[in-house]
mmCIF file of C-alpha atoms in Angstrom:
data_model
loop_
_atom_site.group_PDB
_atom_site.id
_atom_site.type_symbol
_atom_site.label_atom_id
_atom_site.label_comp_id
_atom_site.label_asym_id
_atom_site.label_seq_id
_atom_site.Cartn_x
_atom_site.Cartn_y
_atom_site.Cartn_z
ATOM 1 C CA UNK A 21 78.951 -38.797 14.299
ATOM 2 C CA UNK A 22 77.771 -35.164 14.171
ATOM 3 C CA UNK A 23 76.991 -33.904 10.607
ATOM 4 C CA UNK A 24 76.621 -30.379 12.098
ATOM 5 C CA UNK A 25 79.246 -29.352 14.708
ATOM 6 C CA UNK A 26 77.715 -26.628 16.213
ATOM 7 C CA UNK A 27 75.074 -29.183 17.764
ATOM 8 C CA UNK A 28 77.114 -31.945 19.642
ATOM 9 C CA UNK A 29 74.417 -34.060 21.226
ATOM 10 C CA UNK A 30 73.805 -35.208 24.873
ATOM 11 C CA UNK A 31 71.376 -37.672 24.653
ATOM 12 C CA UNK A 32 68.282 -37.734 27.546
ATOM 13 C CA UNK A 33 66.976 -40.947 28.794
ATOM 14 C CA UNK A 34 63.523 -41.684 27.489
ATOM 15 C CA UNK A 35 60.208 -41.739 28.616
ATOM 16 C CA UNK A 36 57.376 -44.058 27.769
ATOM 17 C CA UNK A 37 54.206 -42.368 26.005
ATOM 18 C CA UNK A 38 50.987 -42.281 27.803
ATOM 19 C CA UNK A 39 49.778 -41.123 24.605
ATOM 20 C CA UNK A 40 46.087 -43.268 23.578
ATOM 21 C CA UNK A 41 46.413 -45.692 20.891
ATOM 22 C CA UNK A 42 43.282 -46.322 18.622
ATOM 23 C CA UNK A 43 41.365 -49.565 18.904
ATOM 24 C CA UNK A 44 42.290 -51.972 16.683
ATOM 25 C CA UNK A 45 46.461 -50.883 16.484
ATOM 26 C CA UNK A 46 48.474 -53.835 16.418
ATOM 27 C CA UNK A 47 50.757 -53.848 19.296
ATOM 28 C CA UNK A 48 53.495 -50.954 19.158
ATOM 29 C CA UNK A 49 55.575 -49.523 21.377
ATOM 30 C CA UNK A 50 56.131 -45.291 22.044
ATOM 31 C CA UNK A 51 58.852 -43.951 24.029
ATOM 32 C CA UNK A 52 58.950 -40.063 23.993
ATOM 33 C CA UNK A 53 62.813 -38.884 23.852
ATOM 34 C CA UNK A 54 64.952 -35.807 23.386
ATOM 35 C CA UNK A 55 67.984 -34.785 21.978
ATOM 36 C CA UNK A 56 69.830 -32.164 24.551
ATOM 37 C CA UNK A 57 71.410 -29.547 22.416
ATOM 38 C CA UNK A 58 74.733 -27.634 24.216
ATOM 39 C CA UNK A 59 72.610 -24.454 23.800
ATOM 40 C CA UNK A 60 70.176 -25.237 26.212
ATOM 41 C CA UNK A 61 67.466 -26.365 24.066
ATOM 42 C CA UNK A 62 66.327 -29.651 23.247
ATOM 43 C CA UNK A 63 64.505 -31.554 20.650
ATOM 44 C CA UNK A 64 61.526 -33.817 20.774
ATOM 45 C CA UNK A 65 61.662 -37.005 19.002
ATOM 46 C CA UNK A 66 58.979 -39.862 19.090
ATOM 47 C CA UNK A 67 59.677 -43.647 18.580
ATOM 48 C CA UNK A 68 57.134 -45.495 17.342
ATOM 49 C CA UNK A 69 57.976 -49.486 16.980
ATOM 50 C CA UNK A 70 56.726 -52.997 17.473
ATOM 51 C CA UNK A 71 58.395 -54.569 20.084
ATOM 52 C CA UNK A 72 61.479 -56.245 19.377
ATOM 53 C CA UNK A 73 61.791 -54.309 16.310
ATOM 54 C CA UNK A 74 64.704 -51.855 17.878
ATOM 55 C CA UNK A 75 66.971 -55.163 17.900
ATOM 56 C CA UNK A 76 66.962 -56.166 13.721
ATOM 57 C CA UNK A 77 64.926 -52.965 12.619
ATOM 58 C CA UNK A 78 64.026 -53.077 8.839
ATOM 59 C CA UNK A 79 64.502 -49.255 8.474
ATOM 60 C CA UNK A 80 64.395 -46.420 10.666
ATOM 61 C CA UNK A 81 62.470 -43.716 9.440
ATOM 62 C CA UNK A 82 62.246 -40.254 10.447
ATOM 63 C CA UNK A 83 58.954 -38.063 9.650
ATOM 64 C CA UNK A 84 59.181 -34.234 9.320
ATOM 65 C CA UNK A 85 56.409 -32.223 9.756
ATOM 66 C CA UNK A 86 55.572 -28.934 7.908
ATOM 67 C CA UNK A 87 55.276 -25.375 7.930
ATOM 68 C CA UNK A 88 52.642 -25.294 11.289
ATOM 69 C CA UNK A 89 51.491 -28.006 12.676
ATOM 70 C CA UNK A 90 54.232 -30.445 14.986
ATOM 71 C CA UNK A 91 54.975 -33.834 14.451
ATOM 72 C CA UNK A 92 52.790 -36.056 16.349
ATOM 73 C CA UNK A 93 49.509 -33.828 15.717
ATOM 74 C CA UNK A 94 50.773 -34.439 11.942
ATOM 75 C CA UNK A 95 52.225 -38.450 12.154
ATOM 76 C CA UNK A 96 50.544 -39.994 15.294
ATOM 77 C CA UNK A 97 46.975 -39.225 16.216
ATOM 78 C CA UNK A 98 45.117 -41.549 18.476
ATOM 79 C CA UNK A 99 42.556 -42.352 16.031
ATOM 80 C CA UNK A 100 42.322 -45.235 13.289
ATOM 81 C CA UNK A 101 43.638 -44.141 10.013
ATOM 82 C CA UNK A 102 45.178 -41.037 11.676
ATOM 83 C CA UNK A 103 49.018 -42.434 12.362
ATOM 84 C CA UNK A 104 51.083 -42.453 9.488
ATOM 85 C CA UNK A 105 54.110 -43.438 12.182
ATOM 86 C CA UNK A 106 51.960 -46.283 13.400
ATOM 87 C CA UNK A 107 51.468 -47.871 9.927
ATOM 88 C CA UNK A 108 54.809 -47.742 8.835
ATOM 89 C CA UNK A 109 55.782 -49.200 12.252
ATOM 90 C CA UNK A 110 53.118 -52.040 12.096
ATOM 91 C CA UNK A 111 55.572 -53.165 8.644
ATOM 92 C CA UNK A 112 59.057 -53.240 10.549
ATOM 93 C CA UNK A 113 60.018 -50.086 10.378
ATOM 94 C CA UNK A 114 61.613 -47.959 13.476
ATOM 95 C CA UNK A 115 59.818 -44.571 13.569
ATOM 96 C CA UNK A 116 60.475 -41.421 14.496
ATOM 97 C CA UNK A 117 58.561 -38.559 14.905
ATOM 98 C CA UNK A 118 60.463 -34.791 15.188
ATOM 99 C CA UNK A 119 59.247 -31.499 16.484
ATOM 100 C CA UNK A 120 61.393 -28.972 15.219
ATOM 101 C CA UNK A 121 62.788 -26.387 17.365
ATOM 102 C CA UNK A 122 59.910 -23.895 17.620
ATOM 103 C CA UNK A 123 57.386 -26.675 17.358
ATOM 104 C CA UNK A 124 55.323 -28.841 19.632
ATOM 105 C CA UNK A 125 57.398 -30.147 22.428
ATOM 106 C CA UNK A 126 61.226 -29.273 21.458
ATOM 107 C CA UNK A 127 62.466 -26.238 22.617
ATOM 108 C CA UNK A 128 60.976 -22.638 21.327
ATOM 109 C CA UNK A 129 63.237 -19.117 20.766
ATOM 110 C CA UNK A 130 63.046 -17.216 23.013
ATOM 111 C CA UNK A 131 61.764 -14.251 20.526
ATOM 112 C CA UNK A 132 58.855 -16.569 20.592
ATOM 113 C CA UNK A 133 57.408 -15.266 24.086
ATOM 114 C CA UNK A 134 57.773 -11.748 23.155
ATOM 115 C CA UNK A 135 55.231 -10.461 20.075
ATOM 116 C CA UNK A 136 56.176 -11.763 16.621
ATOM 117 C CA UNK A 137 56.725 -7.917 15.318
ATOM 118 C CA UNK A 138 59.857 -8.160 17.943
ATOM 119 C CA UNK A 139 62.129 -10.674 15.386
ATOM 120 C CA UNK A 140 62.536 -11.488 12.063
ATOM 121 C CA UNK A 141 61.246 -14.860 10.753
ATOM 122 C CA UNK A 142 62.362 -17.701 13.086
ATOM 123 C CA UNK A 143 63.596 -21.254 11.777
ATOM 124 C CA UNK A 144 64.689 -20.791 8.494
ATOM 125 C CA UNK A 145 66.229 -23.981 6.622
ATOM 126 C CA UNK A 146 69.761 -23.419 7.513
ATOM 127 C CA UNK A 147 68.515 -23.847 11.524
ATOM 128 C CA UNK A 148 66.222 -26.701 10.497
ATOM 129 C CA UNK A 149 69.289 -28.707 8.781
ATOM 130 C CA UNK A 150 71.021 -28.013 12.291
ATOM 131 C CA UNK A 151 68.041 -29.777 13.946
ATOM 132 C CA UNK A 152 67.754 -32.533 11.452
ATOM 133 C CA UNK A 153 71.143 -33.048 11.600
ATOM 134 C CA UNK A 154 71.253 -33.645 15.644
ATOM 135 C CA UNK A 155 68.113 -35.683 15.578
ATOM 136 C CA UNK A 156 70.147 -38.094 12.790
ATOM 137 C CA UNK A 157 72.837 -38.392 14.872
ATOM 138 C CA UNK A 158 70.497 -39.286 17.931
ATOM 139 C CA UNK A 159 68.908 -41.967 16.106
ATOM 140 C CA UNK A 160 71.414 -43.637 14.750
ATOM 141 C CA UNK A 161 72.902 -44.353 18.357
ATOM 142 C CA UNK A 162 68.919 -45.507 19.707
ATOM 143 C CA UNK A 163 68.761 -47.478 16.293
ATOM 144 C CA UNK A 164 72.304 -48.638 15.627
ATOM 145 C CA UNK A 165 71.603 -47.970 11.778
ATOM 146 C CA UNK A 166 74.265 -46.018 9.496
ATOM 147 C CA UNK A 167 71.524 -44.612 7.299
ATOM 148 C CA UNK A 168 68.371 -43.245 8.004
ATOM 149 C CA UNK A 169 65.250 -42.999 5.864
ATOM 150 C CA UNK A 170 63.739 -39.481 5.533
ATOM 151 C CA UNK A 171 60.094 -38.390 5.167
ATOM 152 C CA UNK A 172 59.250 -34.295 4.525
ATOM 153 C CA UNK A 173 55.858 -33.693 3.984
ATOM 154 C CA UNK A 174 55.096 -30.013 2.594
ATOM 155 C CA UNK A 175 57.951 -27.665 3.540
ATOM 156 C CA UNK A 176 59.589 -30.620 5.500
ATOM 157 C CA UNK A 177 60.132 -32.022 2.141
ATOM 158 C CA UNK A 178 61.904 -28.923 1.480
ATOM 159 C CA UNK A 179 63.631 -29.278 4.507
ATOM 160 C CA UNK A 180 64.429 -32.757 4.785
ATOM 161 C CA UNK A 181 65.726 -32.184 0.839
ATOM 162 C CA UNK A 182 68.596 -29.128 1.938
ATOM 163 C CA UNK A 183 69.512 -31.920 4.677
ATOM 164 C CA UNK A 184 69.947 -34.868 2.437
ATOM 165 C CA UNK A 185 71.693 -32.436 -0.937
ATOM 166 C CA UNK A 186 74.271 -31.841 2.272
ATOM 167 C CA UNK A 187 74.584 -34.707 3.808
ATOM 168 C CA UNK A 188 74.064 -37.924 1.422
ATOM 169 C CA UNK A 189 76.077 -40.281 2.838
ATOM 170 C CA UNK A 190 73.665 -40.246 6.195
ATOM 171 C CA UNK A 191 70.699 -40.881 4.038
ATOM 172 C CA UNK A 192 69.289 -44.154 2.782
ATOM 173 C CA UNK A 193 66.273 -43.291 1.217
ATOM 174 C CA UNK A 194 64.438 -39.961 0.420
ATOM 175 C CA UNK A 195 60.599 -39.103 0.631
ATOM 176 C CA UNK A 196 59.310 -35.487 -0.716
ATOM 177 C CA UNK A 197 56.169 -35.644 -0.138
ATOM 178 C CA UNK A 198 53.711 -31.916 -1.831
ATOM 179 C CA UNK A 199 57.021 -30.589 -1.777
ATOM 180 C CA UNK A 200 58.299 -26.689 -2.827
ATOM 181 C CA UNK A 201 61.450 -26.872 -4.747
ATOM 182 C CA UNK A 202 61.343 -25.002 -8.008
ATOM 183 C CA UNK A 203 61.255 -24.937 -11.810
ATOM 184 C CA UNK A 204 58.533 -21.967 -11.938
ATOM 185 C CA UNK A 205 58.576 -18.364 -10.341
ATOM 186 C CA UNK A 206 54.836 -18.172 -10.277
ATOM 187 C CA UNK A 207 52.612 -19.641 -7.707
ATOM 188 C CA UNK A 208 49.029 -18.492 -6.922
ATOM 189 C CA UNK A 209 48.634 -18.523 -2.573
ATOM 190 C CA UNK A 210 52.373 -18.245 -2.008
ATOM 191 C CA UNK A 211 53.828 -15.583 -4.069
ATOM 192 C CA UNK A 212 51.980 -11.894 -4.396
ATOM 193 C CA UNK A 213 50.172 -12.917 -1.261
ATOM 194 C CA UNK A 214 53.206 -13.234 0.576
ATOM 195 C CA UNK A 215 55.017 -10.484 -0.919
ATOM 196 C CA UNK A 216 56.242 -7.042 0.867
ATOM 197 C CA UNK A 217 53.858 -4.773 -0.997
ATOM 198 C CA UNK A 218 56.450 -2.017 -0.655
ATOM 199 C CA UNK A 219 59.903 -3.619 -1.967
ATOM 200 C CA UNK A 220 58.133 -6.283 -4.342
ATOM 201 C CA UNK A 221 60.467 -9.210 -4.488
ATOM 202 C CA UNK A 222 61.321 -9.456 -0.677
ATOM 203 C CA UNK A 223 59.206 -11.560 1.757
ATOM 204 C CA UNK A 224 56.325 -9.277 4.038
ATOM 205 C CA UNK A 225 58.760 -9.612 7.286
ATOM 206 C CA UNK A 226 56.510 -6.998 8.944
ATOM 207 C CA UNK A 227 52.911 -8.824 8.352
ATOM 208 C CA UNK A 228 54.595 -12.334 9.423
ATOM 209 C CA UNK A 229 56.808 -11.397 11.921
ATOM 210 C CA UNK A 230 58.972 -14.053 13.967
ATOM 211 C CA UNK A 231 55.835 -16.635 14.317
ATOM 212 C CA UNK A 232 52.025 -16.966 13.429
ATOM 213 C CA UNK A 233 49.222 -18.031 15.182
ATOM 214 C CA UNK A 234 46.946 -20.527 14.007
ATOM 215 C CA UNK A 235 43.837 -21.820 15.531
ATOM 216 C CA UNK A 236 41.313 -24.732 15.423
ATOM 217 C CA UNK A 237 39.298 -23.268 11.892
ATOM 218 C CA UNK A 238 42.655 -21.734 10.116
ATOM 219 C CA UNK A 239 43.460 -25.603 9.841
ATOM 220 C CA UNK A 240 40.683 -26.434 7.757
ATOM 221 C CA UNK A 241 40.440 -23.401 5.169
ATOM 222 C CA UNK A 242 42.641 -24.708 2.338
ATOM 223 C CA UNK A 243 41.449 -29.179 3.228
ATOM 224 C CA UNK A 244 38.050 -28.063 2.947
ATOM 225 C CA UNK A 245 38.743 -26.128 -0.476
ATOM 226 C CA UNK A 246 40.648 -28.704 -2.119
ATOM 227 C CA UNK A 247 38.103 -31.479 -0.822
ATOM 228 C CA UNK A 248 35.627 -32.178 -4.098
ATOM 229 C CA UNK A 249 32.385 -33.005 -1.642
ATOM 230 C CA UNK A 250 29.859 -30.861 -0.144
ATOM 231 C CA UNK A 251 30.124 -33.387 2.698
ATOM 232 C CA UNK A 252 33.438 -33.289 3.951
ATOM 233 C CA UNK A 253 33.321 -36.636 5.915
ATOM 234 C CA UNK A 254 32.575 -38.698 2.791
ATOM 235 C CA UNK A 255 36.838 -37.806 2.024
ATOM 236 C CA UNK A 256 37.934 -36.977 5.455
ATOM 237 C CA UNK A 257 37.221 -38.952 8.685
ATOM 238 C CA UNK A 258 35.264 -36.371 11.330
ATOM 239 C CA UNK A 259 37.511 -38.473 14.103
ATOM 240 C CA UNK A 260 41.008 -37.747 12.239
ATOM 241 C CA UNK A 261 39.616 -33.858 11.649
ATOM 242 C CA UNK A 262 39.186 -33.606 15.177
ATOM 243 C CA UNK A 263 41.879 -35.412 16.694
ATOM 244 C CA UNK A 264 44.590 -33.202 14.579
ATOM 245 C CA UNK A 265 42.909 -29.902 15.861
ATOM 246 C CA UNK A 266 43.008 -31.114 19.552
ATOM 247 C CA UNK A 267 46.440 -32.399 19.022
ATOM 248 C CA UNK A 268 48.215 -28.959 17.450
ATOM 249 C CA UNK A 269 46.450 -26.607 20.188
ATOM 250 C CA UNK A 270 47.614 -29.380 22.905
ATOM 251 C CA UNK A 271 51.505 -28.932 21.509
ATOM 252 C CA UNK A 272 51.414 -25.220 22.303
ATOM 253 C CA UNK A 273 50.800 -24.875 26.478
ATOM 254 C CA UNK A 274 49.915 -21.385 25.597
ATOM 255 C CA UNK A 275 47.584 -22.314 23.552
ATOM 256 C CA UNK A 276 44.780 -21.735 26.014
ATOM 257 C CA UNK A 277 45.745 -17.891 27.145
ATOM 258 C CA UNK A 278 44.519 -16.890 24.032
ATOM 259 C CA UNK A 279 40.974 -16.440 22.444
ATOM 260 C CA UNK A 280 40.025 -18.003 20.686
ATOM 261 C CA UNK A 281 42.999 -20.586 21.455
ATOM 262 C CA UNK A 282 45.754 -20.609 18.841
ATOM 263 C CA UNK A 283 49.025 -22.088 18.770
ATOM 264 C CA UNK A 284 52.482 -20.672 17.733
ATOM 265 C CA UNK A 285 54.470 -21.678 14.642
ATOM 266 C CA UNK A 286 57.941 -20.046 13.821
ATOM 267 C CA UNK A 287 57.174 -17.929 10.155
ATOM 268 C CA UNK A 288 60.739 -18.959 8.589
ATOM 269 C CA UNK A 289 58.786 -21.483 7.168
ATOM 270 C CA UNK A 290 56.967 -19.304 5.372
ATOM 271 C CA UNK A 291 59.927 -17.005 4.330
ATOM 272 C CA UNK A 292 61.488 -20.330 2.948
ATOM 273 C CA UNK A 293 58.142 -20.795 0.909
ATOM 274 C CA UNK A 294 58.123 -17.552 -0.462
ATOM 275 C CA UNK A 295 61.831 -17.738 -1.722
ATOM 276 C CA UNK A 296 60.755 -21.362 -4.038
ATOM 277 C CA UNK A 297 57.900 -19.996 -5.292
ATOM 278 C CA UNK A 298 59.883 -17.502 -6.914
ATOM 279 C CA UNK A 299 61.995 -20.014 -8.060
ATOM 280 C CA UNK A 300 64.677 -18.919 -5.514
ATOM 281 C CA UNK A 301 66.266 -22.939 -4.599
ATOM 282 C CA UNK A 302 67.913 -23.345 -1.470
ATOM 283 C CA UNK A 303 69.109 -26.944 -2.450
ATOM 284 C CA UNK A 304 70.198 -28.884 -5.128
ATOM 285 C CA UNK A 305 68.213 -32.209 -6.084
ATOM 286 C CA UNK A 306 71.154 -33.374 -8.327
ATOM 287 C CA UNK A 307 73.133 -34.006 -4.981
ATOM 288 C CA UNK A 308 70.288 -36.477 -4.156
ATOM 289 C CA UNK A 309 72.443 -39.587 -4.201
ATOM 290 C CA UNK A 310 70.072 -42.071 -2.731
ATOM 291 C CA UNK A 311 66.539 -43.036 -3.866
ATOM 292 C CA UNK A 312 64.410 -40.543 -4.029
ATOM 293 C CA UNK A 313 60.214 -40.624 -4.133
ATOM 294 C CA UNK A 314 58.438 -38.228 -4.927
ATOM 295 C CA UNK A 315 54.912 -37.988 -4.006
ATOM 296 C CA UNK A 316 52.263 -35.326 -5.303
ATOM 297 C CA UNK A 317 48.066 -34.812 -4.924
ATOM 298 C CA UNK A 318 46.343 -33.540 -7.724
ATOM 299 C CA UNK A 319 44.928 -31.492 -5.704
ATOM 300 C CA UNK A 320 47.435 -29.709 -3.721
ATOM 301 C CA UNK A 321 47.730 -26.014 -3.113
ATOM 302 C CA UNK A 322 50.984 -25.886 -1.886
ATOM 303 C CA UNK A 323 53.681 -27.755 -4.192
ATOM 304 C CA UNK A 324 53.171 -27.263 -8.103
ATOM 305 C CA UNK A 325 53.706 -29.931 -11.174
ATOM 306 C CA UNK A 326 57.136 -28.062 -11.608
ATOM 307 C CA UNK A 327 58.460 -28.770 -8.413
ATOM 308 C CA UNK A 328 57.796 -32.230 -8.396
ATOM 309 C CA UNK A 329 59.255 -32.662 -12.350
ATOM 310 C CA UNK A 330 62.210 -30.633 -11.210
ATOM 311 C CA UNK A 331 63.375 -32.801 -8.396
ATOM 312 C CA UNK A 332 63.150 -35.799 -10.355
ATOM 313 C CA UNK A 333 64.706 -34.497 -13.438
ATOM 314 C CA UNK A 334 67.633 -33.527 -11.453
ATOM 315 C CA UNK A 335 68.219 -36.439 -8.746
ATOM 316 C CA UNK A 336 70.002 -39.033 -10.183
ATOM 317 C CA UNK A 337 67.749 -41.918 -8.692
ATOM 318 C CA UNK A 338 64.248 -40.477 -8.281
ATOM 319 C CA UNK A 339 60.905 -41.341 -8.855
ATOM 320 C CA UNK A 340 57.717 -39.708 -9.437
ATOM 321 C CA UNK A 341 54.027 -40.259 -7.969
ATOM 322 C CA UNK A 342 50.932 -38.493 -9.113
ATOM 323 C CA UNK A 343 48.128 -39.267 -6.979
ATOM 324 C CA UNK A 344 45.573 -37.231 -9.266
ATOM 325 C CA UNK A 345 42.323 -36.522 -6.949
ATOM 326 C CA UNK A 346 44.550 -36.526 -3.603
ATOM 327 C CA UNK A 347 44.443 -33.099 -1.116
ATOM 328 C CA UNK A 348 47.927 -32.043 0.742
ATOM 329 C CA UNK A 349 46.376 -33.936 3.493
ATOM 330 C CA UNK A 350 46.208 -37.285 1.744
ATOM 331 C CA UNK A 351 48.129 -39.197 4.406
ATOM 332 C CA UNK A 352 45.000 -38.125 6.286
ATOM 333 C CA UNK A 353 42.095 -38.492 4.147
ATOM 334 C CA UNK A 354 40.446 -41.665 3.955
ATOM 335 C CA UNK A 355 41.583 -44.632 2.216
ATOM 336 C CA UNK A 356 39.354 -44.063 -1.002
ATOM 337 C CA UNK A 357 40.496 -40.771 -1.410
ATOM 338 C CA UNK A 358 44.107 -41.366 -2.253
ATOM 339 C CA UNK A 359 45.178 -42.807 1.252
ATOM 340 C CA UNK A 360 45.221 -46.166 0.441
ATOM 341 C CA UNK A 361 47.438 -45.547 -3.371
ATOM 342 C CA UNK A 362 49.879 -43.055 -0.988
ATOM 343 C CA UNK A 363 50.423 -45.840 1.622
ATOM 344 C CA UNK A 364 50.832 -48.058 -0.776
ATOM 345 C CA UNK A 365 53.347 -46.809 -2.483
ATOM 346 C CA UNK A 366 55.469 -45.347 0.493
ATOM 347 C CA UNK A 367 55.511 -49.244 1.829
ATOM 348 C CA UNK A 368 57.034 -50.369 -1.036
ATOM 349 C CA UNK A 369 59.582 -47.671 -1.247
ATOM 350 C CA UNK A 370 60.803 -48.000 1.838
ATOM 351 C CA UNK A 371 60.564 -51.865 1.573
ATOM 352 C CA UNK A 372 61.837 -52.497 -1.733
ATOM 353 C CA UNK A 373 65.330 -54.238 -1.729
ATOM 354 C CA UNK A 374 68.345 -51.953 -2.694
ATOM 355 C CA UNK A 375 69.761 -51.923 -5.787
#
């Protein structure tokens, strides 16, 4: 079933991960796959499972990853406490891990190999529900599930949200995770900062460009600020720190021609951004049919109180978690520092029985 016609799907055989697991994992199984769009391009999607688990899964979940940095650098690092897809598999659940087009190993524009002044934003949410929509269809044929379970963290809650407001019926259950939506036009890092200082209102197009590039320190700047410790490792493990830098210059194989070594990530994300923080919604939560959670850190600097009070004031069946001393990188902080409650609760949502 394609949700999105312009994307029938070929499906390409997959390919076992070589990818290092850290000591300790239980025994899981990654195969690497991709999802053969009739453009030409393709889309990376990882399966993370315990063996056997394919045949009677519990759930299959999908993770999306957010405005920069690619799926498995954001859901699988070889490092303990640095695998959201791992944990979730090590309960039942089928996995999957997407690189949007643009991102890590799926396909990139081609504006993206000329400079980024050459195009306008690339990615923007209507292309990303395209993608979504073609990786849904391609797991529910390696799954054999109806309904998939969604997880957006940052603007791939706000992506993974226009996908489900669309397409409910392909949905089971809904995670927003430091989320964008709406329900206030003022927001401190994304709004004036963001903002075409010439035609105030309109997203800088010329600063931005098609894509950014982000290196190794750029991916620190706002964790460290939110984190409440001189000492950074006392909240965040130096391993997990590490292995996400290593893992979002390794998704970009250009990464490497450039000094110092940055990676590419499309801006639409960032256009997207600037549109909800002027309260400018894209989606509807009140077409949210299936369960919703939805998770936000105290300490965030991306989603506000108003989006996450907005979304569940409007979906019919949502839920709302304040974790209160949490960072937008919770699912990667230690357990003491809000991983543990977040974990916690996104195991029982997925697990709980339907109603």
């Amino acid at each position: 079933m394609s949700h999105f016609t312009a994307f029938p799907l070929v499906l390409a055989a997959a390919i076992m991960a070589a990818a290092p697991v850290p000591a300790g994992e239980p025994d899981l199984v990654r195969a690497d796959r991709f999802v053969e769009l009739p453009t030409g391009e393709r889309l990376f999607v990882r399966e993370v499972r315990r063996p056997g688990a394919a045949s009677e899964p519990k759930s299959a979940v999908l993770l999306i990853h957010g405005a920069r940095v690619p799926g498995v650098a954001s859901f699988d690092l070889p490092v303990a406490g640095g695998s959201l897809a791992a944990d979730l598999a090590a309960g039942g659940h089928v996995v999957y891990v997407l690189d949007l087009r643009g991102y890590g190993a799926s396909s990139r524009p081609v504006a993206m190999d000329r400079p980024p002044d050459k195009s306008a934003p690339l990615m923007r949410t209507e292309d990303v529900v395209a993608d979504i929509s073609a990786a849904v269809d391609g797991i529910e044929k390696w799954s054999d599930v109806s309904r998939i379970s969604l997880f957006g963290w940052a603007t791939g809650g706000h992506w993974a949200g226009a996908y489900a407001s669309r397409f409910p019926q392909t949905v089971d259950r809904l995670i927003l995770y430091n989320t964008l939506y709406g329900g206030s036009d003022q927001h401190p890092t994304l709004g004036s900062p963001l903002e075409n200082p010439d035609r105030p209102g309109t997203f800088n197009v010329h600063a931005f460009g098609g894509y950014r590039l982000n290196t190794r320190p750029s991916l620190f700047t706002a964790w460290d600020d939110s984190i409440p410790a001189a000492d950074k490792a006392q909240w965040r493990d130096p391993a997990v720190a590490a292995a996400y830098g290593d893992a979002a210059l390794a998704a970009d194989e250009t990464a490497s021609t450039r000094q110092p070594p940055s990676f590419r990530s499309p801006s639409g994300a960032m256009a997207d951004s600037f549109e909800l923080a002027f309260d400018r919604r894209q989606w509807s939560a009140a077409a949210l049919t299936m369960p919703v959670l939805v998770i936000r850190s105290g300490r965030d600097f991306w989603s506000r109180p108003e989006d996450a009070k907005a979304i569940v004031d409007e979906a019919p069946k949502a839920e709302r978690l304040n974790i209160p001393d949490a960072t937008h990188f919770v699912h990667l902080d230690r357990d003491a520092a809000g991983r543990g409650v977040f974990l916690d609760a996104v195991k029982r949502f997925l697990d709980r029985p339907e109603e």
